[in-house]
N, C-alpha and C. Protein backbone atom coordinates (compact mmCIF):
# COMPACT_ATOMS: atom_id res chain seq x y z
N MET A 1 30.33 17.79 29.11
CA MET A 1 29.89 16.48 28.67
C MET A 1 29.04 16.63 27.41
N ILE A 2 29.30 15.80 26.41
CA ILE A 2 28.59 15.87 25.14
C ILE A 2 27.40 14.90 25.19
N HIS A 3 26.22 15.45 24.98
CA HIS A 3 25.01 14.65 24.98
C HIS A 3 24.49 14.50 23.56
N ARG A 4 23.72 13.45 23.34
CA ARG A 4 23.14 13.17 22.04
C ARG A 4 22.31 14.35 21.54
N GLY A 5 21.66 15.05 22.43
CA GLY A 5 20.80 16.15 22.06
C GLY A 5 21.51 17.48 21.85
N THR A 6 22.81 17.50 21.96
CA THR A 6 23.56 18.75 21.78
C THR A 6 23.46 19.19 20.32
N SER A 7 23.17 20.45 20.10
CA SER A 7 23.01 20.95 18.73
C SER A 7 24.34 20.96 17.99
N ASP A 8 24.24 20.96 16.67
CA ASP A 8 25.45 21.05 15.83
C ASP A 8 26.23 22.31 16.14
N GLU A 9 25.51 23.40 16.31
CA GLU A 9 26.16 24.67 16.56
C GLU A 9 26.93 24.66 17.88
N GLU A 10 26.33 24.04 18.92
CA GLU A 10 27.01 23.94 20.21
C GLU A 10 28.25 23.06 20.11
N LEU A 11 28.12 21.96 19.36
CA LEU A 11 29.28 21.08 19.16
C LEU A 11 30.39 21.80 18.41
N LEU A 12 30.02 22.54 17.36
CA LEU A 12 31.02 23.26 16.57
C LEU A 12 31.75 24.28 17.43
N GLU A 13 31.01 24.98 18.26
CA GLU A 13 31.63 25.97 19.15
C GLU A 13 32.59 25.29 20.12
N ALA A 14 32.19 24.13 20.64
CA ALA A 14 33.05 23.38 21.56
C ALA A 14 34.30 22.88 20.83
N VAL A 15 34.14 22.43 19.60
CA VAL A 15 35.28 21.97 18.80
C VAL A 15 36.26 23.11 18.60
N ARG A 16 35.75 24.27 18.27
CA ARG A 16 36.61 25.44 18.04
C ARG A 16 37.30 25.88 19.33
N GLY A 17 36.75 25.45 20.45
CA GLY A 17 37.38 25.72 21.74
C GLY A 17 38.36 24.64 22.15
N GLY A 18 38.54 23.63 21.29
CA GLY A 18 39.53 22.59 21.56
C GLY A 18 38.97 21.31 22.16
N ASP A 19 37.67 21.15 22.23
CA ASP A 19 37.05 19.97 22.82
C ASP A 19 37.06 18.81 21.82
N LEU A 20 37.92 17.82 22.04
CA LEU A 20 38.05 16.69 21.12
C LEU A 20 36.83 15.78 21.15
N ARG A 21 36.16 15.66 22.28
CA ARG A 21 34.95 14.84 22.35
C ARG A 21 33.84 15.46 21.51
N ALA A 22 33.78 16.76 21.48
CA ALA A 22 32.79 17.45 20.64
C ALA A 22 33.10 17.20 19.17
N PHE A 23 34.38 17.21 18.82
CA PHE A 23 34.78 16.91 17.44
C PHE A 23 34.34 15.51 17.07
N ASP A 24 34.62 14.53 17.94
CA ASP A 24 34.22 13.15 17.67
C ASP A 24 32.71 13.05 17.46
N ALA A 25 31.95 13.71 18.31
CA ALA A 25 30.49 13.66 18.21
C ALA A 25 30.00 14.27 16.90
N LEU A 26 30.55 15.41 16.53
CA LEU A 26 30.15 16.08 15.29
C LEU A 26 30.57 15.25 14.07
N TYR A 27 31.77 14.72 14.12
CA TYR A 27 32.28 13.90 13.01
C TYR A 27 31.41 12.66 12.83
N LEU A 28 31.12 11.97 13.92
CA LEU A 28 30.30 10.76 13.83
C LEU A 28 28.88 11.06 13.35
N ARG A 29 28.40 12.22 13.68
CA ARG A 29 27.04 12.61 13.28
C ARG A 29 26.92 12.75 11.76
N TYR A 30 27.99 13.20 11.09
CA TYR A 30 27.89 13.52 9.66
C TYR A 30 28.79 12.71 8.74
N GLU A 31 29.76 12.00 9.25
CA GLU A 31 30.76 11.36 8.40
C GLU A 31 30.14 10.45 7.35
N ARG A 32 29.23 9.57 7.74
CA ARG A 32 28.65 8.60 6.81
C ARG A 32 27.86 9.29 5.69
N ARG A 33 27.01 10.24 6.05
CA ARG A 33 26.22 10.95 5.03
C ARG A 33 27.11 11.79 4.14
N LEU A 34 28.09 12.45 4.74
CA LEU A 34 29.00 13.29 3.98
C LEU A 34 29.81 12.45 2.99
N PHE A 35 30.31 11.31 3.47
CA PHE A 35 31.07 10.42 2.58
C PHE A 35 30.18 9.94 1.43
N GLY A 36 28.97 9.51 1.74
CA GLY A 36 28.06 9.03 0.70
C GLY A 36 27.77 10.10 -0.35
N TYR A 37 27.55 11.30 0.11
CA TYR A 37 27.28 12.42 -0.79
C TYR A 37 28.49 12.69 -1.70
N ILE A 38 29.65 12.82 -1.09
CA ILE A 38 30.87 13.11 -1.86
C ILE A 38 31.21 11.94 -2.78
N ARG A 39 31.05 10.73 -2.29
CA ARG A 39 31.40 9.53 -3.07
C ARG A 39 30.63 9.48 -4.38
N ARG A 40 29.40 9.88 -4.34
CA ARG A 40 28.60 9.85 -5.56
C ARG A 40 28.93 11.00 -6.50
N MET A 41 29.54 12.02 -5.96
CA MET A 41 29.93 13.15 -6.82
C MET A 41 31.26 12.89 -7.52
N VAL A 42 32.19 12.18 -6.86
CA VAL A 42 33.52 12.02 -7.43
C VAL A 42 33.82 10.60 -7.91
N GLU A 43 33.01 9.64 -7.55
CA GLU A 43 33.10 8.25 -7.99
C GLU A 43 34.28 7.47 -7.40
N ASP A 44 35.40 8.08 -7.11
CA ASP A 44 36.57 7.37 -6.60
C ASP A 44 36.55 7.36 -5.08
N ARG A 45 36.59 6.17 -4.49
CA ARG A 45 36.47 6.02 -3.04
C ARG A 45 37.59 6.74 -2.28
N THR A 46 38.83 6.55 -2.72
CA THR A 46 39.97 7.17 -2.04
C THR A 46 39.88 8.70 -2.12
N LEU A 47 39.53 9.19 -3.28
CA LEU A 47 39.37 10.63 -3.44
C LEU A 47 38.24 11.14 -2.55
N ALA A 48 37.15 10.39 -2.47
CA ALA A 48 36.03 10.80 -1.61
C ALA A 48 36.47 10.87 -0.16
N GLU A 49 37.25 9.90 0.29
CA GLU A 49 37.76 9.91 1.66
C GLU A 49 38.63 11.15 1.90
N ASP A 50 39.48 11.46 0.91
CA ASP A 50 40.33 12.65 1.02
C ASP A 50 39.50 13.93 1.08
N LEU A 51 38.47 13.98 0.26
CA LEU A 51 37.63 15.18 0.24
C LEU A 51 36.83 15.32 1.53
N VAL A 52 36.41 14.21 2.12
CA VAL A 52 35.72 14.28 3.42
C VAL A 52 36.66 14.91 4.45
N GLN A 53 37.89 14.45 4.47
CA GLN A 53 38.87 15.00 5.41
C GLN A 53 39.11 16.48 5.14
N ASP A 54 39.18 16.84 3.87
CA ASP A 54 39.37 18.24 3.50
C ASP A 54 38.20 19.09 3.98
N VAL A 55 36.99 18.58 3.80
CA VAL A 55 35.80 19.31 4.25
C VAL A 55 35.82 19.46 5.77
N VAL A 56 36.17 18.39 6.47
CA VAL A 56 36.22 18.44 7.94
C VAL A 56 37.25 19.49 8.39
N LEU A 57 38.41 19.50 7.78
CA LEU A 57 39.43 20.49 8.13
C LEU A 57 38.95 21.91 7.82
N THR A 58 38.27 22.06 6.70
CA THR A 58 37.73 23.37 6.35
C THR A 58 36.75 23.85 7.41
N VAL A 59 35.88 22.95 7.84
CA VAL A 59 34.88 23.29 8.86
C VAL A 59 35.56 23.69 10.16
N LEU A 60 36.63 22.99 10.51
CA LEU A 60 37.34 23.31 11.75
C LEU A 60 38.04 24.66 11.68
N ARG A 61 38.59 24.99 10.51
CA ARG A 61 39.35 26.24 10.36
C ARG A 61 38.47 27.43 10.04
N ASP A 62 37.42 27.19 9.27
CA ASP A 62 36.59 28.28 8.76
C ASP A 62 35.64 28.79 9.84
N ARG A 63 35.74 30.04 10.13
CA ARG A 63 34.89 30.65 11.17
C ARG A 63 33.69 31.38 10.56
N SER A 64 33.42 31.13 9.28
CA SER A 64 32.37 31.90 8.61
C SER A 64 30.96 31.40 8.90
N PHE A 65 30.81 30.19 9.46
CA PHE A 65 29.45 29.70 9.72
C PHE A 65 28.77 30.58 10.75
N ASP A 66 27.57 31.03 10.40
CA ASP A 66 26.78 31.89 11.27
C ASP A 66 25.42 31.23 11.47
N PRO A 67 25.14 30.72 12.68
CA PRO A 67 23.87 30.01 12.92
C PRO A 67 22.64 30.85 12.61
N SER A 68 22.75 32.15 12.66
CA SER A 68 21.59 33.00 12.37
C SER A 68 21.25 33.00 10.88
N ARG A 69 22.19 32.54 10.04
CA ARG A 69 21.96 32.54 8.59
C ARG A 69 21.52 31.18 8.05
N GLY A 70 21.47 30.16 8.91
CA GLY A 70 21.03 28.84 8.43
C GLY A 70 21.54 27.73 9.31
N ARG A 71 21.21 26.52 8.91
CA ARG A 71 21.57 25.35 9.69
C ARG A 71 22.98 24.87 9.34
N PHE A 72 23.64 24.27 10.32
CA PHE A 72 24.99 23.76 10.14
C PHE A 72 25.05 22.72 9.03
N ALA A 73 24.09 21.79 8.99
CA ALA A 73 24.11 20.73 7.98
C ALA A 73 24.08 21.32 6.57
N ALA A 74 23.28 22.34 6.37
CA ALA A 74 23.21 22.97 5.05
C ALA A 74 24.55 23.59 4.68
N TRP A 75 25.17 24.25 5.64
CA TRP A 75 26.48 24.85 5.40
C TRP A 75 27.52 23.77 5.12
N LEU A 76 27.50 22.69 5.90
CA LEU A 76 28.45 21.59 5.74
C LEU A 76 28.37 20.99 4.34
N PHE A 77 27.15 20.71 3.87
CA PHE A 77 27.00 20.11 2.56
C PHE A 77 27.30 21.12 1.44
N THR A 78 27.14 22.39 1.70
CA THR A 78 27.55 23.42 0.74
C THR A 78 29.07 23.41 0.61
N VAL A 79 29.76 23.33 1.74
CA VAL A 79 31.22 23.25 1.72
C VAL A 79 31.64 22.00 0.93
N ALA A 80 30.98 20.87 1.18
CA ALA A 80 31.32 19.62 0.49
C ALA A 80 31.08 19.76 -1.01
N ARG A 81 29.95 20.32 -1.39
CA ARG A 81 29.64 20.51 -2.80
C ARG A 81 30.69 21.40 -3.46
N ASN A 82 31.05 22.48 -2.80
CA ASN A 82 32.05 23.39 -3.36
C ASN A 82 33.41 22.71 -3.51
N ARG A 83 33.79 21.89 -2.55
CA ARG A 83 35.08 21.18 -2.65
C ARG A 83 35.06 20.21 -3.83
N CYS A 84 33.95 19.51 -4.01
CA CYS A 84 33.83 18.58 -5.13
C CYS A 84 33.88 19.31 -6.47
N LEU A 85 33.17 20.41 -6.55
CA LEU A 85 33.18 21.18 -7.80
C LEU A 85 34.57 21.76 -8.07
N GLN A 86 35.24 22.20 -7.02
CA GLN A 86 36.60 22.71 -7.16
C GLN A 86 37.52 21.59 -7.68
N HIS A 87 37.37 20.39 -7.13
CA HIS A 87 38.17 19.26 -7.59
C HIS A 87 37.89 18.97 -9.06
N GLU A 88 36.61 18.96 -9.45
CA GLU A 88 36.25 18.69 -10.85
C GLU A 88 36.85 19.72 -11.79
N ARG A 89 36.81 20.99 -11.39
CA ARG A 89 37.40 22.04 -12.24
C ARG A 89 38.90 21.82 -12.42
N ARG A 90 39.58 21.50 -11.32
CA ARG A 90 41.03 21.27 -11.41
C ARG A 90 41.33 20.04 -12.25
N ALA A 91 40.52 18.99 -12.10
CA ALA A 91 40.73 17.78 -12.89
C ALA A 91 40.50 18.06 -14.37
N ALA A 92 39.52 18.87 -14.70
CA ALA A 92 39.25 19.22 -16.09
C ALA A 92 40.42 19.98 -16.70
N VAL A 93 41.01 20.88 -15.92
CA VAL A 93 42.17 21.62 -16.39
C VAL A 93 43.33 20.66 -16.65
N ARG A 94 43.54 19.71 -15.74
CA ARG A 94 44.62 18.73 -15.91
C ARG A 94 44.37 17.86 -17.14
N GLU A 95 43.13 17.45 -17.37
CA GLU A 95 42.82 16.61 -18.52
C GLU A 95 43.06 17.37 -19.82
N GLN A 96 42.76 18.65 -19.84
CA GLN A 96 43.00 19.45 -21.04
C GLN A 96 44.50 19.61 -21.28
N ALA A 97 45.26 19.69 -20.21
CA ALA A 97 46.71 19.87 -20.33
C ALA A 97 47.39 18.58 -20.79
N VAL A 98 46.87 17.42 -20.36
CA VAL A 98 47.46 16.13 -20.70
C VAL A 98 46.36 15.22 -21.24
N PRO A 99 46.15 15.20 -22.56
CA PRO A 99 45.10 14.35 -23.11
C PRO A 99 45.43 12.88 -22.92
N GLU A 100 44.38 12.08 -22.69
CA GLU A 100 44.57 10.65 -22.48
C GLU A 100 44.96 9.98 -23.80
N ALA A 101 45.78 8.92 -23.69
CA ALA A 101 46.20 8.18 -24.87
C ALA A 101 45.02 7.41 -25.46
N GLY A 102 44.15 6.91 -24.62
CA GLY A 102 42.98 6.17 -25.07
C GLY A 102 42.15 5.77 -23.89
N ALA A 103 40.87 5.71 -24.08
CA ALA A 103 39.99 5.33 -22.98
C ALA A 103 39.84 3.82 -22.93
N ALA A 104 39.74 3.30 -21.73
CA ALA A 104 39.55 1.86 -21.55
C ALA A 104 38.14 1.48 -21.97
N ALA A 105 38.00 0.31 -22.57
CA ALA A 105 36.68 -0.17 -22.99
C ALA A 105 35.86 -0.52 -21.75
N PRO A 106 34.59 -0.18 -21.77
CA PRO A 106 33.76 -0.50 -20.62
C PRO A 106 33.56 -2.01 -20.47
N ASN A 107 33.46 -2.44 -19.24
CA ASN A 107 33.22 -3.84 -18.94
C ASN A 107 31.77 -4.17 -19.29
N PRO A 108 31.52 -5.14 -20.18
CA PRO A 108 30.15 -5.45 -20.58
C PRO A 108 29.25 -5.83 -19.40
N GLU A 109 29.80 -6.51 -18.40
CA GLU A 109 29.00 -6.88 -17.23
C GLU A 109 28.55 -5.66 -16.45
N ALA A 110 29.38 -4.63 -16.44
CA ALA A 110 29.03 -3.42 -15.70
C ALA A 110 27.85 -2.69 -16.33
N LEU A 111 27.66 -2.89 -17.64
CA LEU A 111 26.57 -2.20 -18.33
C LEU A 111 25.20 -2.65 -17.84
N VAL A 112 25.10 -3.88 -17.36
CA VAL A 112 23.81 -4.37 -16.87
C VAL A 112 23.68 -4.21 -15.37
N ASP A 113 24.73 -3.82 -14.75
CA ASP A 113 24.71 -3.62 -13.31
C ASP A 113 23.80 -2.46 -12.94
N ARG A 114 23.05 -2.62 -11.89
CA ARG A 114 22.12 -1.57 -11.45
C ARG A 114 22.85 -0.27 -11.14
N HIS A 115 24.01 -0.41 -10.53
CA HIS A 115 24.79 0.78 -10.19
C HIS A 115 25.08 1.61 -11.43
N HIS A 116 25.45 0.94 -12.48
CA HIS A 116 25.77 1.63 -13.72
C HIS A 116 24.51 2.27 -14.31
N GLN A 117 23.40 1.58 -14.21
CA GLN A 117 22.16 2.14 -14.73
C GLN A 117 21.78 3.42 -13.99
N VAL A 118 21.96 3.41 -12.68
CA VAL A 118 21.64 4.59 -11.90
C VAL A 118 22.56 5.75 -12.30
N ARG A 119 23.84 5.47 -12.43
CA ARG A 119 24.79 6.50 -12.84
C ARG A 119 24.44 7.06 -14.22
N THR A 120 24.06 6.17 -15.12
CA THR A 120 23.69 6.59 -16.47
C THR A 120 22.45 7.47 -16.43
N ALA A 121 21.49 7.05 -15.65
CA ALA A 121 20.27 7.85 -15.52
C ALA A 121 20.59 9.22 -14.91
N MET A 122 21.43 9.23 -13.89
CA MET A 122 21.81 10.50 -13.27
C MET A 122 22.54 11.40 -14.26
N ALA A 123 23.37 10.82 -15.08
CA ALA A 123 24.13 11.61 -16.05
C ALA A 123 23.22 12.29 -17.06
N GLY A 124 22.03 11.75 -17.26
CA GLY A 124 21.08 12.34 -18.19
C GLY A 124 20.31 13.52 -17.61
N LEU A 125 20.53 13.79 -16.35
CA LEU A 125 19.85 14.91 -15.70
C LEU A 125 20.73 16.16 -15.76
N THR A 126 20.13 17.29 -15.53
CA THR A 126 20.91 18.52 -15.45
C THR A 126 21.76 18.49 -14.18
N ASP A 127 22.78 19.31 -14.13
CA ASP A 127 23.61 19.39 -12.93
C ASP A 127 22.77 19.77 -11.71
N ALA A 128 21.85 20.69 -11.90
CA ALA A 128 21.00 21.12 -10.79
C ALA A 128 20.14 19.97 -10.27
N GLN A 129 19.58 19.18 -11.18
CA GLN A 129 18.76 18.04 -10.76
C GLN A 129 19.61 17.01 -10.03
N GLN A 130 20.80 16.75 -10.52
CA GLN A 130 21.70 15.80 -9.87
C GLN A 130 22.01 16.25 -8.45
N GLN A 131 22.35 17.53 -8.29
CA GLN A 131 22.69 18.06 -6.97
C GLN A 131 21.52 17.92 -6.00
N LEU A 132 20.33 18.24 -6.46
CA LEU A 132 19.15 18.13 -5.59
C LEU A 132 18.93 16.70 -5.14
N LEU A 133 19.01 15.76 -6.07
CA LEU A 133 18.80 14.35 -5.71
C LEU A 133 19.88 13.85 -4.76
N LEU A 134 21.12 14.24 -5.00
CA LEU A 134 22.21 13.82 -4.12
C LEU A 134 22.04 14.39 -2.72
N LEU A 135 21.69 15.66 -2.62
CA LEU A 135 21.52 16.27 -1.31
C LEU A 135 20.37 15.61 -0.54
N LYS A 136 19.29 15.27 -1.23
CA LYS A 136 18.13 14.69 -0.56
C LYS A 136 18.33 13.21 -0.27
N GLN A 137 18.75 12.44 -1.27
CA GLN A 137 18.81 10.99 -1.11
C GLN A 137 20.09 10.50 -0.45
N VAL A 138 21.21 11.07 -0.79
CA VAL A 138 22.49 10.62 -0.24
C VAL A 138 22.86 11.44 1.00
N GLY A 139 22.73 12.75 0.88
CA GLY A 139 23.06 13.61 2.01
C GLY A 139 22.01 13.59 3.11
N GLU A 140 20.82 13.06 2.77
CA GLU A 140 19.72 12.95 3.73
C GLU A 140 19.35 14.30 4.35
N LEU A 141 19.47 15.35 3.54
CA LEU A 141 19.11 16.68 4.04
C LEU A 141 17.60 16.88 3.92
N THR A 142 17.08 17.73 4.75
CA THR A 142 15.67 18.07 4.70
C THR A 142 15.44 19.07 3.57
N TYR A 143 14.16 19.25 3.21
CA TYR A 143 13.84 20.26 2.20
C TYR A 143 14.33 21.64 2.65
N ARG A 144 14.16 21.93 3.92
CA ARG A 144 14.57 23.23 4.48
C ARG A 144 16.08 23.42 4.32
N GLU A 145 16.86 22.38 4.64
CA GLU A 145 18.32 22.48 4.53
C GLU A 145 18.76 22.68 3.08
N ILE A 146 18.11 21.97 2.18
CA ILE A 146 18.43 22.12 0.76
C ILE A 146 18.04 23.52 0.28
N ALA A 147 16.90 24.00 0.75
CA ALA A 147 16.46 25.36 0.40
C ALA A 147 17.48 26.38 0.89
N ASP A 148 18.01 26.18 2.10
CA ASP A 148 19.03 27.09 2.64
C ASP A 148 20.28 27.09 1.76
N ILE A 149 20.69 25.92 1.32
CA ILE A 149 21.88 25.81 0.48
C ILE A 149 21.69 26.59 -0.82
N HIS A 150 20.51 26.44 -1.42
CA HIS A 150 20.26 27.07 -2.72
C HIS A 150 19.69 28.48 -2.63
N GLY A 151 19.35 28.88 -1.42
CA GLY A 151 18.84 30.24 -1.24
C GLY A 151 17.47 30.47 -1.86
N VAL A 152 16.62 29.44 -1.84
CA VAL A 152 15.27 29.57 -2.38
C VAL A 152 14.27 29.06 -1.35
N ALA A 153 13.00 29.22 -1.64
CA ALA A 153 11.95 28.78 -0.73
C ALA A 153 11.86 27.25 -0.69
N GLU A 154 11.41 26.74 0.43
CA GLU A 154 11.27 25.29 0.60
C GLU A 154 10.32 24.70 -0.44
N GLY A 155 9.23 25.40 -0.75
CA GLY A 155 8.29 24.93 -1.76
C GLY A 155 8.93 24.81 -3.13
N THR A 156 9.84 25.71 -3.44
CA THR A 156 10.57 25.65 -4.71
C THR A 156 11.41 24.39 -4.77
N ILE A 157 12.06 24.05 -3.66
CA ILE A 157 12.88 22.83 -3.61
C ILE A 157 12.01 21.60 -3.78
N LYS A 158 10.86 21.57 -3.12
CA LYS A 158 9.95 20.43 -3.25
C LYS A 158 9.54 20.24 -4.71
N SER A 159 9.21 21.34 -5.36
CA SER A 159 8.81 21.29 -6.76
C SER A 159 9.96 20.81 -7.65
N ARG A 160 11.14 21.37 -7.43
CA ARG A 160 12.31 20.98 -8.23
C ARG A 160 12.70 19.53 -7.99
N LEU A 161 12.61 19.09 -6.74
CA LEU A 161 12.92 17.69 -6.43
C LEU A 161 11.91 16.74 -7.06
N HIS A 162 10.66 17.13 -7.07
CA HIS A 162 9.63 16.31 -7.71
C HIS A 162 9.95 16.16 -9.20
N ALA A 163 10.28 17.26 -9.85
CA ALA A 163 10.62 17.23 -11.27
C ALA A 163 11.89 16.41 -11.51
N ALA A 164 12.88 16.56 -10.64
CA ALA A 164 14.14 15.81 -10.79
C ALA A 164 13.90 14.31 -10.61
N THR A 165 13.08 13.94 -9.64
CA THR A 165 12.76 12.53 -9.40
C THR A 165 12.02 11.94 -10.59
N LYS A 166 11.09 12.69 -11.12
CA LYS A 166 10.32 12.25 -12.28
C LYS A 166 11.25 12.06 -13.50
N ALA A 167 12.15 13.00 -13.71
CA ALA A 167 13.10 12.91 -14.82
C ALA A 167 14.04 11.72 -14.64
N PHE A 168 14.48 11.50 -13.39
CA PHE A 168 15.37 10.37 -13.10
C PHE A 168 14.66 9.05 -13.40
N ARG A 169 13.44 8.91 -12.94
CA ARG A 169 12.69 7.66 -13.17
C ARG A 169 12.46 7.44 -14.67
N ARG A 170 12.15 8.50 -15.39
CA ARG A 170 11.95 8.40 -16.83
C ARG A 170 13.24 7.94 -17.52
N ARG A 171 14.37 8.55 -17.14
CA ARG A 171 15.67 8.16 -17.72
C ARG A 171 16.01 6.71 -17.39
N LEU A 172 15.74 6.29 -16.16
CA LEU A 172 16.03 4.92 -15.74
C LEU A 172 15.19 3.94 -16.55
N ALA A 173 13.93 4.27 -16.78
CA ALA A 173 13.06 3.41 -17.58
C ALA A 173 13.55 3.34 -19.03
N GLU A 174 14.03 4.46 -19.54
CA GLU A 174 14.52 4.51 -20.93
C GLU A 174 15.72 3.59 -21.14
N ILE A 175 16.58 3.48 -20.13
CA ILE A 175 17.78 2.64 -20.29
C ILE A 175 17.54 1.21 -19.82
N GLY A 176 16.30 0.93 -19.42
CA GLY A 176 15.95 -0.44 -19.06
C GLY A 176 16.19 -0.80 -17.60
N GLY A 177 16.37 0.19 -16.77
CA GLY A 177 16.63 -0.10 -15.36
C GLY A 177 15.44 0.12 -14.46
N GLY A 178 14.33 0.50 -14.99
CA GLY A 178 13.22 0.80 -14.10
C GLY A 178 11.98 0.26 -14.63
């Protein structure tokens, strides 16, 4: 029987043993946060849904997770980040192979939209700052989980996140959104 208090590691082990209820519990525990995290990395909703499924399948097949080396959530979001980066690399190769005929003009209404302002502010940050903010705000990971992903001390993550948040707020104010 799957209880609310069952650890991620216990659920994963049960899933690998063929327990479909454990899969449902694990999926429901992370699907929303995982989708939100991936969605902000790739921008396209359908692609984000596909990548979530790809990450879930990877987690089911991949036996490399070792609970003694870190938390499941940190590993899960690392897998998600790697899948998104892999997709971006492949997309960049395709774009270089087939140049676009012309870019569509931006919608003037979208320029004043808060969503666009946030994206613009995020784009002004370094890749590392973007990843930290996404993991914390969208992925809802703890400082410890983010530290595990990056292989650094928790205090280092707190410091980097503080700097990233400060830079984000400054960029948002510069573009008139804050």
